Amino acid sequence: MTLLMATTVPAAAERRWAVPRVVERAERKGDYAAALLGLRAELARCEAARPAATTCLDLYQTVVAIAMPAGDLAMAQEYAAKALALARRALPAQHSDIAIALSNMALVLQTRGDPVAATPLYIQALAIFQDVYRPDHPDLAVAWNNLAANYHVLGLRAEAETAYRRALEILKPKSRETKALAARLSGNLGTVITEQGRDTEAEPFLRKALALNEAVLPAGHPDIASSLGNLGGNLAAQGRHAEALPMFRRAVETQQATLPADHLDLATSLTNLALTLMDLGKDAEAESMLTRAVAIRQKAWPAGHPLTAQAWSNLAVLLDRGKRYSESERAYRSAIAQYEDAPYASPVAMAATLRNFADSLALQYRYAEAAPLYRLALKVHHRLHPLSHPERIHVAWMLATTLQLHGQAAPEVRTLLRQAHRGVLERMASHPGYGRQAQAEITAHQDVFLREVRAAWDLAAGQR
């Protein structure tokens, strides 16, 4: 995501303390540690000079913009709060620097796990920019991007896509800076389209983002790593895992060379690489990456956070595949605890973890423990998904199977299997004919029909 920085001359008569060129050069190279070192020294000089009202404001904003990708969220939040308080105290209510400070504070809150609190700040910032900037100003495009990214985190993908497209419509990529911004916007739009299942539509946006970044940024820049990761994710979603693997490897190698060892972006890239290795059957190589991703996210978000929960859940699935059930159970329970404590956890992600844990328990013949987890997951799917959704079919079938194997509730078993049966028939009806896809569908769900016959037999036997 792109932070807004002041690009226009301040309206106030006083002069601002300039950001040193050495800091700007270090930031362009992605050397955030060197940039922050230079900024701290310059801030000390500015604050010791008995500055006028907003003399140091641009330095505060720059600290936020560099501390965020450097992974120092505490420093970012400290200086975002300073910048916002100073701008509100010293500038007119509709000043663009207040909008910049609002947007930066919102991004810090979003990154620290509170996108709900960030939303009104993004909206206030966008309203100011629309009032003071010309319609094609690049900072207006960035404001739309930031709001879109926040919608994305909240799971509002359709709203995020609309906002990303609005940002791209505004932007005219002519300079090096606006081309780099166009790369980010294209990458963000491609990612959100991928997540809505339109993988082939998304791929050109992601390839454009990578090409733009490689053209305007130095080799090894973190934004190139982000573009590699986004394109890799798209290829993996299309089932092209062998093509995705080198993208993820390059992303991790780039970030390990340029970012701190506990940076959250590195955790994301490690996760992507690990999941692709798992898809290719290379679990042993993947395990250390998932363990490291858990450690990074747990350190950044010790309380409940959905990304920490997902990291634990990914590790649990890998351990399950190796039949290391006692270890996977601890990981599943850690994931569920994180989801329960997270203020805006996705119910679908929580349901997937519950389902995976229940599947694991069922494989261990622990049917009495698996059934309540399936029930919780099914409650989510009843609320959010149609009968034909594959997860709803699977959970209904597995709950029925678990109850059947445990010798319980034959009428409920038959009801659950009928629901799964109707869901499979709806999926079959969506195919234009009985071709390969339809045949694969019926083969994948044949156990639903076999279990339904068994349930009817058990019910009849109980009535005799």
Short mmCIF file of C-alpha atoms in Angstrom, two decimals:
data_model
loop_
_atom_site.label_atom_id
_atom_site.label_comp_id
_atom_site.label_asym_id
_atom_site.label_seq_id
_atom_site.Cartn_x
_atom_site.Cartn_y
_atom_site.Cartn_z
CA MET A 1 0.00 0.00 0.00
CA THR A 2 1.16 3.54 -0.78
CA LEU A 3 1.47 6.23 1.86
CA LEU A 4 0.55 9.79 0.93
CA MET A 5 3.38 12.28 1.13
CA ALA A 6 3.20 16.04 0.58
CA THR A 7 3.82 16.84 -3.07
CA THR A 8 2.65 20.46 -3.18
CA VAL A 9 4.14 23.63 -1.69
CA PRO A 10 2.70 24.20 1.83
CA ALA A 11 0.09 26.93 2.07
CA ALA A 12 1.61 28.32 5.27
CA ALA A 13 4.12 31.17 4.91
CA GLU A 14 6.77 29.44 7.04
CA ARG A 15 9.36 27.23 5.43
CA ARG A 16 9.47 23.51 6.12
CA TRP A 17 12.62 21.66 7.15
CA ALA A 18 13.76 19.78 4.07
CA VAL A 19 14.17 16.01 4.00
CA PRO A 20 17.90 15.36 3.35
CA ARG A 21 18.75 14.03 -0.09
CA VAL A 22 20.75 11.19 1.44
CA VAL A 23 17.55 10.01 3.13
CA GLU A 24 15.61 10.22 -0.15
CA ARG A 25 18.31 8.24 -1.98
CA ALA A 26 18.35 5.52 0.69
CA GLU A 27 14.54 5.25 0.56
CA ARG A 28 14.55 4.92 -3.24
CA LYS A 29 17.03 2.06 -2.93
CA GLY A 30 14.86 0.35 -0.31
CA ASP A 31 17.56 0.85 2.36
CA TYR A 32 15.10 1.84 5.06
CA ALA A 33 17.51 1.36 7.97
CA ALA A 34 19.91 3.94 6.51
CA ALA A 35 17.01 6.29 5.71
CA LEU A 36 15.69 6.15 9.28
CA LEU A 37 19.18 6.71 10.71
CA GLY A 38 19.55 9.88 8.68
CA LEU A 39 16.05 11.04 9.55
CA ARG A 40 16.59 10.68 13.30
CA ALA A 41 19.63 12.93 13.12
CA GLU A 42 17.78 15.51 11.01
CA LEU A 43 14.76 15.46 13.35
CA ALA A 44 17.00 16.16 16.33
CA ARG A 45 18.43 19.20 14.53
CA CYS A 46 14.97 20.44 13.52
CA GLU A 47 13.43 20.08 16.97
CA ALA A 48 16.47 21.72 18.64
CA ALA A 49 16.16 24.78 16.38
CA ARG A 50 13.04 26.09 18.17
CA PRO A 51 10.93 25.61 15.04
CA ALA A 52 7.85 27.53 14.01
CA ALA A 53 4.46 25.77 14.00
CA THR A 54 4.85 23.24 11.17
CA THR A 55 8.58 23.47 10.39
CA CYS A 56 9.24 19.79 11.23
CA LEU A 57 5.96 18.44 9.79
CA ASP A 58 7.42 17.02 6.56
CA LEU A 59 10.09 15.19 8.57
CA TYR A 60 7.41 13.61 10.76
CA GLN A 61 5.46 12.48 7.68
CA THR A 62 8.62 11.05 6.12
CA VAL A 63 9.41 9.07 9.28
CA VAL A 64 5.98 7.43 8.98
CA ALA A 65 6.45 6.68 5.29
CA ILE A 66 9.80 4.97 5.90
CA ALA A 67 9.13 3.32 9.27
CA MET A 68 6.12 1.44 7.81
CA PRO A 69 7.99 -0.56 5.13
CA ALA A 70 10.91 -0.89 7.55
CA GLY A 71 8.57 -2.78 9.88
CA ASP A 72 8.88 -0.37 12.85
CA LEU A 73 5.15 0.06 13.49
CA ALA A 74 5.62 1.60 16.94
CA MET A 75 7.76 4.40 15.48
CA ALA A 76 5.32 4.84 12.61
CA GLN A 77 2.36 5.25 14.97
CA GLU A 78 4.26 7.65 17.26
CA TYR A 79 5.15 10.01 14.41
CA ALA A 80 1.80 9.63 12.64
CA ALA A 81 0.12 10.83 15.83
CA LYS A 82 2.60 13.72 16.15
CA ALA A 83 2.08 14.77 12.54
CA LEU A 84 -1.73 14.64 12.78
CA ALA A 85 -1.85 16.61 16.04
CA LEU A 86 0.54 19.24 14.69
CA ALA A 87 -1.29 19.60 11.35
CA ARG A 88 -4.69 19.95 13.02
CA ARG A 89 -3.34 22.50 15.49
CA ALA A 90 -1.50 24.69 13.00
CA LEU A 91 -3.29 24.42 9.62
CA PRO A 92 -6.73 25.25 8.17
CA ALA A 93 -9.30 22.44 8.40
CA GLN A 94 -9.23 21.63 4.66
CA HIS A 95 -5.44 21.74 4.23
CA SER A 96 -3.95 18.92 2.17
CA ASP A 97 -1.35 18.19 4.86
CA ILE A 98 -4.16 17.30 7.30
CA ALA A 99 -5.45 14.81 4.72
CA ILE A 100 -1.95 13.35 4.36
CA ALA A 101 -1.62 13.00 8.14
CA LEU A 102 -5.09 11.40 8.38
CA SER A 103 -4.21 8.89 5.65
CA ASN A 104 -0.89 8.00 7.24
CA MET A 105 -2.48 7.50 10.67
CA ALA A 106 -5.17 5.32 9.07
CA LEU A 107 -2.58 3.13 7.36
CA VAL A 108 -0.72 2.62 10.64
CA LEU A 109 -3.96 1.62 12.39
CA GLN A 110 -4.86 -0.71 9.53
CA THR A 111 -1.45 -2.37 9.57
CA ARG A 112 -1.58 -2.80 13.33
CA GLY A 113 -4.85 -4.72 13.00
CA ASP A 114 -7.64 -2.13 13.30
CA PRO A 115 -9.06 -1.38 9.83
CA VAL A 116 -12.41 -0.46 11.37
CA ALA A 117 -10.80 2.52 13.15
CA ALA A 118 -8.87 3.38 9.98
CA THR A 119 -11.93 3.62 7.70
CA PRO A 120 -13.31 7.05 8.81
CA LEU A 121 -9.81 8.56 8.67
CA TYR A 122 -9.36 7.39 5.06
CA ILE A 123 -12.79 8.78 4.14
CA GLN A 124 -12.01 12.16 5.77
CA ALA A 125 -8.69 12.31 3.92
CA LEU A 126 -10.31 11.50 0.58
CA ALA A 127 -12.95 14.22 1.10
CA ILE A 128 -10.24 16.85 1.70
CA PHE A 129 -8.24 15.77 -1.34
CA GLN A 130 -11.32 15.90 -3.56
CA ASP A 131 -11.91 19.44 -2.32
CA VAL A 132 -8.38 20.84 -2.76
CA TYR A 133 -6.77 18.86 -5.63
CA ARG A 134 -7.42 18.85 -9.36
CA PRO A 135 -9.23 15.69 -10.55
CA ASP A 136 -6.08 14.04 -11.97
CA HIS A 137 -3.72 14.77 -9.05
CA PRO A 138 -1.62 11.67 -8.17
CA ASP A 139 -2.26 12.08 -4.43
CA LEU A 140 -5.99 11.75 -5.13
CA ALA A 141 -5.26 8.42 -6.83
CA VAL A 142 -3.27 7.34 -3.78
CA ALA A 143 -6.15 8.32 -1.49
CA TRP A 144 -8.48 6.05 -3.46
CA ASN A 145 -5.84 3.30 -3.32
CA ASN A 146 -5.54 3.55 0.46
CA LEU A 147 -9.30 3.41 0.98
CA ALA A 148 -9.48 0.44 -1.40
CA ALA A 149 -6.73 -1.37 0.49
CA ASN A 150 -8.65 -0.87 3.74
CA TYR A 151 -11.83 -2.28 2.18
CA HIS A 152 -9.69 -5.18 0.99
CA VAL A 153 -8.50 -5.93 4.54
CA LEU A 154 -12.11 -5.81 5.74
CA GLY A 155 -13.05 -8.43 3.13
CA LEU A 156 -15.12 -5.95 1.04
CA ARG A 157 -13.56 -7.07 -2.24
CA ALA A 158 -16.14 -5.63 -4.64
CA GLU A 159 -15.86 -2.20 -2.98
CA ALA A 160 -12.06 -2.50 -3.04
CA GLU A 161 -12.05 -3.33 -6.75
CA THR A 162 -14.21 -0.29 -7.55
CA ALA A 163 -11.91 2.01 -5.58
CA TYR A 164 -8.74 0.57 -7.16
CA ARG A 165 -10.21 1.08 -10.65
CA ARG A 166 -11.11 4.68 -9.74
CA ALA A 167 -7.50 5.28 -8.67
CA LEU A 168 -6.14 3.92 -11.96
CA GLU A 169 -8.58 6.08 -13.93
CA ILE A 170 -7.21 9.19 -12.17
CA LEU A 171 -3.52 8.38 -12.51
CA LYS A 172 -1.54 9.44 -15.59
CA PRO A 173 1.78 7.53 -15.31
CA LYS A 174 4.37 9.80 -16.92
CA SER A 175 7.13 10.37 -14.35
CA ARG A 176 9.18 7.71 -12.59
CA GLU A 177 7.17 8.27 -9.39
CA THR A 178 3.76 7.99 -11.05
CA LYS A 179 4.87 4.85 -12.93
CA ALA A 180 5.89 3.28 -9.60
CA LEU A 181 2.48 4.25 -8.21
CA ALA A 182 0.74 2.77 -11.28
CA ALA A 183 2.63 -0.47 -10.62
CA ARG A 184 1.27 -0.61 -7.07
CA LEU A 185 -2.26 0.16 -8.17
CA SER A 186 -2.17 -2.46 -10.93
CA GLY A 187 -0.80 -5.02 -8.47
CA ASN A 188 -3.46 -4.24 -5.87
CA LEU A 189 -6.25 -4.43 -8.46
CA GLY A 190 -4.92 -7.70 -9.86
CA THR A 191 -4.74 -9.19 -6.37
CA VAL A 192 -8.32 -8.32 -5.44
CA ILE A 193 -9.60 -9.64 -8.80
CA THR A 194 -7.68 -12.89 -8.18
CA GLU A 195 -9.31 -13.23 -4.77
CA GLN A 196 -12.74 -13.01 -6.41
CA GLY A 197 -11.89 -16.07 -8.53
CA ARG A 198 -11.23 -14.22 -11.81
CA ASP A 199 -7.65 -15.39 -12.11
CA THR A 200 -7.09 -15.05 -15.85
CA GLU A 201 -8.60 -11.54 -15.84
CA ALA A 202 -6.20 -10.54 -13.05
CA GLU A 203 -2.97 -11.91 -14.55
CA PRO A 204 -2.32 -9.02 -17.04
CA PHE A 205 -2.63 -6.43 -14.24
CA LEU A 206 -0.08 -8.33 -12.14
CA ARG A 207 2.35 -8.75 -15.04
CA LYS A 208 2.04 -5.02 -15.81
CA ALA A 209 2.82 -4.20 -12.15
CA LEU A 210 5.97 -6.36 -12.21
CA ALA A 211 7.15 -4.92 -15.53
CA LEU A 212 6.66 -1.32 -14.35
CA ASN A 213 8.46 -1.93 -11.07
CA GLU A 214 11.40 -3.64 -12.75
CA ALA A 215 11.64 -0.71 -15.19
CA VAL A 216 11.66 2.12 -12.63
CA LEU A 217 13.05 0.62 -9.40
CA PRO A 218 16.55 -0.63 -8.56
CA ALA A 219 17.12 -4.38 -8.44
CA GLY A 220 16.27 -5.80 -5.03
CA HIS A 221 13.68 -3.13 -4.18
CA PRO A 222 10.93 -4.44 -1.82
CA ASP A 223 8.18 -3.37 -4.25
CA ILE A 224 9.61 -5.74 -6.87
CA ALA A 225 9.35 -8.53 -4.30
CA SER A 226 5.71 -7.59 -3.69
CA SER A 227 4.96 -7.73 -7.43
CA LEU A 228 6.65 -11.13 -7.70
CA GLY A 229 4.58 -12.42 -4.79
CA ASN A 230 1.30 -11.11 -6.23
CA LEU A 231 1.96 -12.68 -9.64
CA GLY A 232 3.03 -15.92 -7.97
CA GLY A 233 -0.22 -15.97 -6.02
CA ASN A 234 -2.23 -15.55 -9.18
CA LEU A 235 -0.39 -18.35 -10.99
CA ALA A 236 -0.84 -20.63 -7.95
CA ALA A 237 -4.57 -19.85 -7.93
CA GLN A 238 -4.68 -21.03 -11.56
CA GLY A 239 -2.99 -24.28 -10.54
CA ARG A 240 0.28 -23.28 -12.25
CA HIS A 241 2.38 -24.07 -9.18
CA ALA A 242 5.61 -24.83 -11.04
CA GLU A 243 5.46 -21.33 -12.61
CA ALA A 244 4.56 -19.72 -9.28
CA LEU A 245 7.48 -21.30 -7.39
CA PRO A 246 10.34 -19.22 -8.91
CA MET A 247 8.31 -16.03 -8.38
CA PHE A 248 7.94 -16.78 -4.67
CA ARG A 249 11.60 -17.80 -4.34
CA ARG A 250 12.76 -14.51 -5.90
CA ALA A 251 10.42 -12.55 -3.61
CA VAL A 252 11.81 -14.22 -0.47
CA GLU A 253 15.43 -13.82 -1.60
CA THR A 254 14.87 -10.12 -2.31
CA GLN A 255 13.19 -9.45 1.03
CA GLN A 256 15.75 -11.40 3.03
CA ALA A 257 18.46 -9.19 1.50
CA THR A 258 16.69 -5.87 2.12
CA LEU A 259 14.20 -6.18 5.01
CA PRO A 260 14.56 -6.88 8.75
CA ALA A 261 14.35 -10.56 9.69
CA ASP A 262 11.00 -10.03 11.45
CA HIS A 263 9.30 -7.94 8.74
CA LEU A 264 5.64 -8.78 8.10
CA ASP A 265 6.05 -8.71 4.31
CA LEU A 266 8.70 -11.42 4.65
CA ALA A 267 6.23 -13.53 6.64
CA THR A 268 3.73 -13.23 3.77
CA SER A 269 6.31 -14.26 1.15
CA LEU A 270 7.52 -17.17 3.26
CA THR A 271 3.92 -18.35 3.60
CA ASN A 272 3.27 -18.11 -0.14
CA LEU A 273 6.45 -20.03 -0.94
CA ALA A 274 5.67 -22.69 1.68
CA LEU A 275 2.12 -23.28 0.45
CA THR A 276 3.37 -23.64 -3.12
CA LEU A 277 6.01 -26.12 -2.00
CA MET A 278 3.24 -28.08 -0.24
CA ASP A 279 1.21 -28.10 -3.47
CA LEU A 280 4.27 -29.59 -5.15
CA GLY A 281 4.69 -32.22 -2.39
CA LYS A 282 7.76 -30.61 -0.77
CA ASP A 283 6.47 -30.44 2.82
CA ALA A 284 9.85 -30.86 4.51
CA GLU A 285 11.17 -27.67 2.89
CA ALA A 286 7.93 -25.81 3.62
CA GLU A 287 7.77 -26.50 7.38
CA SER A 288 10.59 -24.19 8.49
CA MET A 289 9.07 -21.35 6.45
CA LEU A 290 5.63 -21.73 8.02
CA THR A 291 7.18 -21.92 11.50
CA ARG A 292 9.10 -18.71 10.83
CA ALA A 293 5.97 -16.97 9.51
CA VAL A 294 4.13 -17.89 12.72
CA ALA A 295 6.98 -16.45 14.82
CA ILE A 296 7.08 -13.16 12.87
CA ARG A 297 3.33 -12.61 13.04
CA GLN A 298 3.09 -13.68 16.68
CA LYS A 299 5.75 -11.10 17.55
CA ALA A 300 4.02 -8.32 15.60
CA TRP A 301 0.52 -9.17 16.88
CA PRO A 302 0.72 -10.95 20.26
CA ALA A 303 -3.05 -10.53 20.75
CA GLY A 304 -5.64 -11.97 18.39
CA HIS A 305 -5.04 -11.24 14.72
CA PRO A 306 -6.48 -13.10 11.70
CA LEU A 307 -3.12 -13.28 9.89
CA THR A 308 -1.50 -14.89 12.94
CA ALA A 309 -4.44 -17.29 13.09
CA GLN A 310 -3.98 -18.14 9.42
CA ALA A 311 -0.26 -18.75 9.98
CA TRP A 312 -1.04 -21.23 12.76
CA SER A 313 -3.71 -22.88 10.59
CA ASN A 314 -1.30 -23.30 7.65
CA LEU A 315 1.24 -24.93 9.94
CA ALA A 316 -1.43 -27.22 11.39
CA VAL A 317 -2.42 -28.47 7.93
CA LEU A 318 1.20 -29.29 7.11
CA LEU A 319 1.65 -31.18 10.38
CA ASP A 320 -1.57 -33.08 9.70
CA ARG A 321 -0.23 -34.21 6.35
CA GLY A 322 2.69 -35.78 8.18
CA LYS A 323 0.29 -37.44 10.68
CA ARG A 324 1.89 -35.45 13.52
CA TYR A 325 -1.47 -35.09 15.17
CA SER A 326 -0.46 -33.94 18.65
CA GLU A 327 1.55 -31.07 17.12
CA SER A 328 -1.17 -30.17 14.62
CA GLU A 329 -3.79 -30.09 17.40
CA ARG A 330 -1.77 -27.48 19.32
CA ALA A 331 -1.45 -25.43 16.14
CA TYR A 332 -5.18 -25.65 15.37
CA ARG A 333 -6.07 -24.61 18.92
CA SER A 334 -3.68 -21.65 18.67
CA ALA A 335 -5.31 -20.63 15.39
CA ILE A 336 -8.82 -20.83 16.82
CA ALA A 337 -7.80 -18.80 19.89
CA GLN A 338 -6.32 -16.11 17.62
CA TYR A 339 -9.49 -15.99 15.51
CA GLU A 340 -11.68 -15.73 18.61
CA ASP A 341 -9.65 -12.78 19.94
CA ALA A 342 -9.36 -10.96 16.59
CA PRO A 343 -11.78 -8.01 16.31
CA TYR A 344 -12.54 -8.47 12.59
CA ALA A 345 -11.68 -12.09 11.78
CA SER A 346 -13.18 -13.53 8.62
CA PRO A 347 -15.89 -16.06 9.54
CA VAL A 348 -15.08 -18.02 6.38
CA ALA A 349 -11.41 -18.36 7.37
CA MET A 350 -12.46 -19.38 10.87
CA ALA A 351 -14.87 -21.98 9.41
CA ALA A 352 -12.08 -23.40 7.23
CA THR A 353 -9.83 -23.86 10.27
CA LEU A 354 -12.66 -25.48 12.25
CA ARG A 355 -13.33 -27.82 9.34
CA ASN A 356 -9.66 -28.79 8.95
CA PHE A 357 -9.34 -29.45 12.69
CA ALA A 358 -12.53 -31.51 12.65
CA ASP A 359 -11.23 -33.51 9.65
CA SER A 360 -8.04 -34.18 11.60
CA LEU A 361 -9.95 -35.41 14.66
CA ALA A 362 -12.19 -37.60 12.50
CA LEU A 363 -9.13 -39.26 10.95
CA GLN A 364 -8.07 -40.12 14.51
CA TYR A 365 -11.54 -41.65 15.20
CA ARG A 366 -12.29 -38.85 17.69
CA TYR A 367 -15.80 -38.39 16.34
CA ALA A 368 -17.35 -36.93 19.49
CA GLU A 369 -14.79 -34.10 19.43
CA ALA A 370 -15.05 -33.52 15.68
CA ALA A 371 -18.85 -33.15 15.50
CA PRO A 372 -19.14 -29.83 17.45
CA LEU A 373 -16.45 -28.27 15.23
CA TYR A 374 -18.29 -29.33 12.09
CA ARG A 375 -21.49 -27.85 13.53
CA LEU A 376 -19.83 -24.48 14.13
CA ALA A 377 -18.38 -24.46 10.62
CA LEU A 378 -21.71 -25.46 9.07
CA LYS A 379 -23.47 -22.62 10.90
CA VAL A 380 -21.14 -20.16 9.12
CA HIS A 381 -21.75 -21.78 5.72
CA HIS A 382 -25.54 -21.77 6.23
CA ARG A 383 -25.33 -18.02 6.85
CA LEU A 384 -22.95 -17.11 4.03
CA HIS A 385 -22.99 -19.74 1.29
CA PRO A 386 -25.60 -21.40 -0.97
CA LEU A 387 -26.33 -25.13 -0.85
CA SER A 388 -24.04 -25.69 -3.84
CA HIS A 389 -20.93 -24.20 -2.23
CA PRO A 390 -18.27 -26.94 -2.05
CA GLU A 391 -17.33 -26.15 1.55
CA ARG A 392 -20.96 -26.31 2.67
CA ILE A 393 -21.38 -29.65 0.92
CA HIS A 394 -18.18 -31.03 2.45
CA VAL A 395 -18.97 -29.94 6.01
CA ALA A 396 -22.56 -31.23 5.89
CA TRP A 397 -21.33 -34.56 4.51
CA MET A 398 -18.53 -34.87 7.06
CA LEU A 399 -20.80 -33.99 9.99
CA ALA A 400 -23.26 -36.63 8.79
CA THR A 401 -20.46 -39.16 8.34
CA THR A 402 -19.05 -38.41 11.80
CA LEU A 403 -22.46 -38.84 13.45
CA GLN A 404 -23.08 -42.02 11.46
CA LEU A 405 -19.74 -43.57 12.41
CA HIS A 406 -20.36 -42.61 16.02
CA GLY A 407 -23.73 -44.37 15.89
CA GLN A 408 -25.81 -41.25 16.55
CA ALA A 409 -28.92 -39.47 15.32
CA ALA A 410 -29.94 -41.31 12.16
CA PRO A 411 -32.71 -38.77 11.28
CA GLU A 412 -30.24 -35.85 11.52
CA VAL A 413 -27.72 -37.77 9.44
CA ARG A 414 -30.27 -38.26 6.68
CA THR A 415 -31.25 -34.55 6.77
CA LEU A 416 -27.61 -33.45 6.47
CA LEU A 417 -26.96 -35.85 3.60
CA ARG A 418 -30.06 -34.67 1.75
CA GLN A 419 -28.75 -31.10 2.01
CA ALA A 420 -25.38 -32.20 0.64
CA HIS A 421 -27.17 -34.22 -2.07
CA ARG A 422 -29.17 -31.17 -3.21
CA GLY A 423 -25.99 -29.08 -3.22
CA VAL A 424 -24.24 -31.60 -5.48
CA LEU A 425 -27.24 -31.68 -7.85
CA GLU A 426 -27.19 -27.86 -8.05
CA ARG A 427 -23.49 -27.99 -8.93
CA MET A 428 -24.17 -30.65 -11.59
CA ALA A 429 -26.94 -28.51 -13.09
CA SER A 430 -24.49 -25.63 -13.54
CA HIS A 431 -22.47 -27.67 -16.08
CA PRO A 432 -23.55 -27.36 -19.72
CA GLY A 433 -23.35 -31.13 -20.24
CA TYR A 434 -22.01 -34.35 -18.81
CA GLY A 435 -18.45 -33.59 -19.81
CA ARG A 436 -15.19 -34.09 -17.95
CA GLN A 437 -15.87 -31.42 -15.34
CA ALA A 438 -19.32 -32.80 -14.57
CA GLN A 439 -17.96 -36.35 -14.36
CA ALA A 440 -15.19 -35.21 -12.01
CA GLU A 441 -17.83 -33.45 -9.89
CA ILE A 442 -20.01 -36.54 -9.49
CA THR A 443 -16.97 -38.73 -8.77
CA ALA A 444 -15.74 -36.33 -6.08
CA HIS A 445 -19.11 -36.42 -4.32
CA GLN A 446 -20.14 -40.05 -4.81
CA ASP A 447 -19.72 -40.75 -1.08
CA VAL A 448 -22.57 -38.30 -0.38
CA PHE A 449 -24.99 -40.61 -2.19
CA LEU A 450 -23.54 -43.80 -0.67
CA ARG A 451 -23.82 -42.33 2.85
CA GLU A 452 -27.40 -41.26 2.12
CA VAL A 453 -28.35 -44.85 1.25
CA ARG A 454 -26.66 -46.05 4.46
CA ALA A 455 -28.53 -43.42 6.51
CA ALA A 456 -31.87 -44.51 5.04
CA TRP A 457 -31.03 -48.14 5.87
CA ASP A 458 -30.10 -47.24 9.46
CA LEU A 459 -33.26 -45.19 9.89
CA ALA A 460 -35.44 -48.03 8.57
CA ALA A 461 -33.64 -50.52 10.80
CA GLY A 462 -34.38 -48.34 13.83
CA GLN A 463 -38.09 -48.32 12.98
CA ARG A 464 -38.35 -52.12 12.61
#
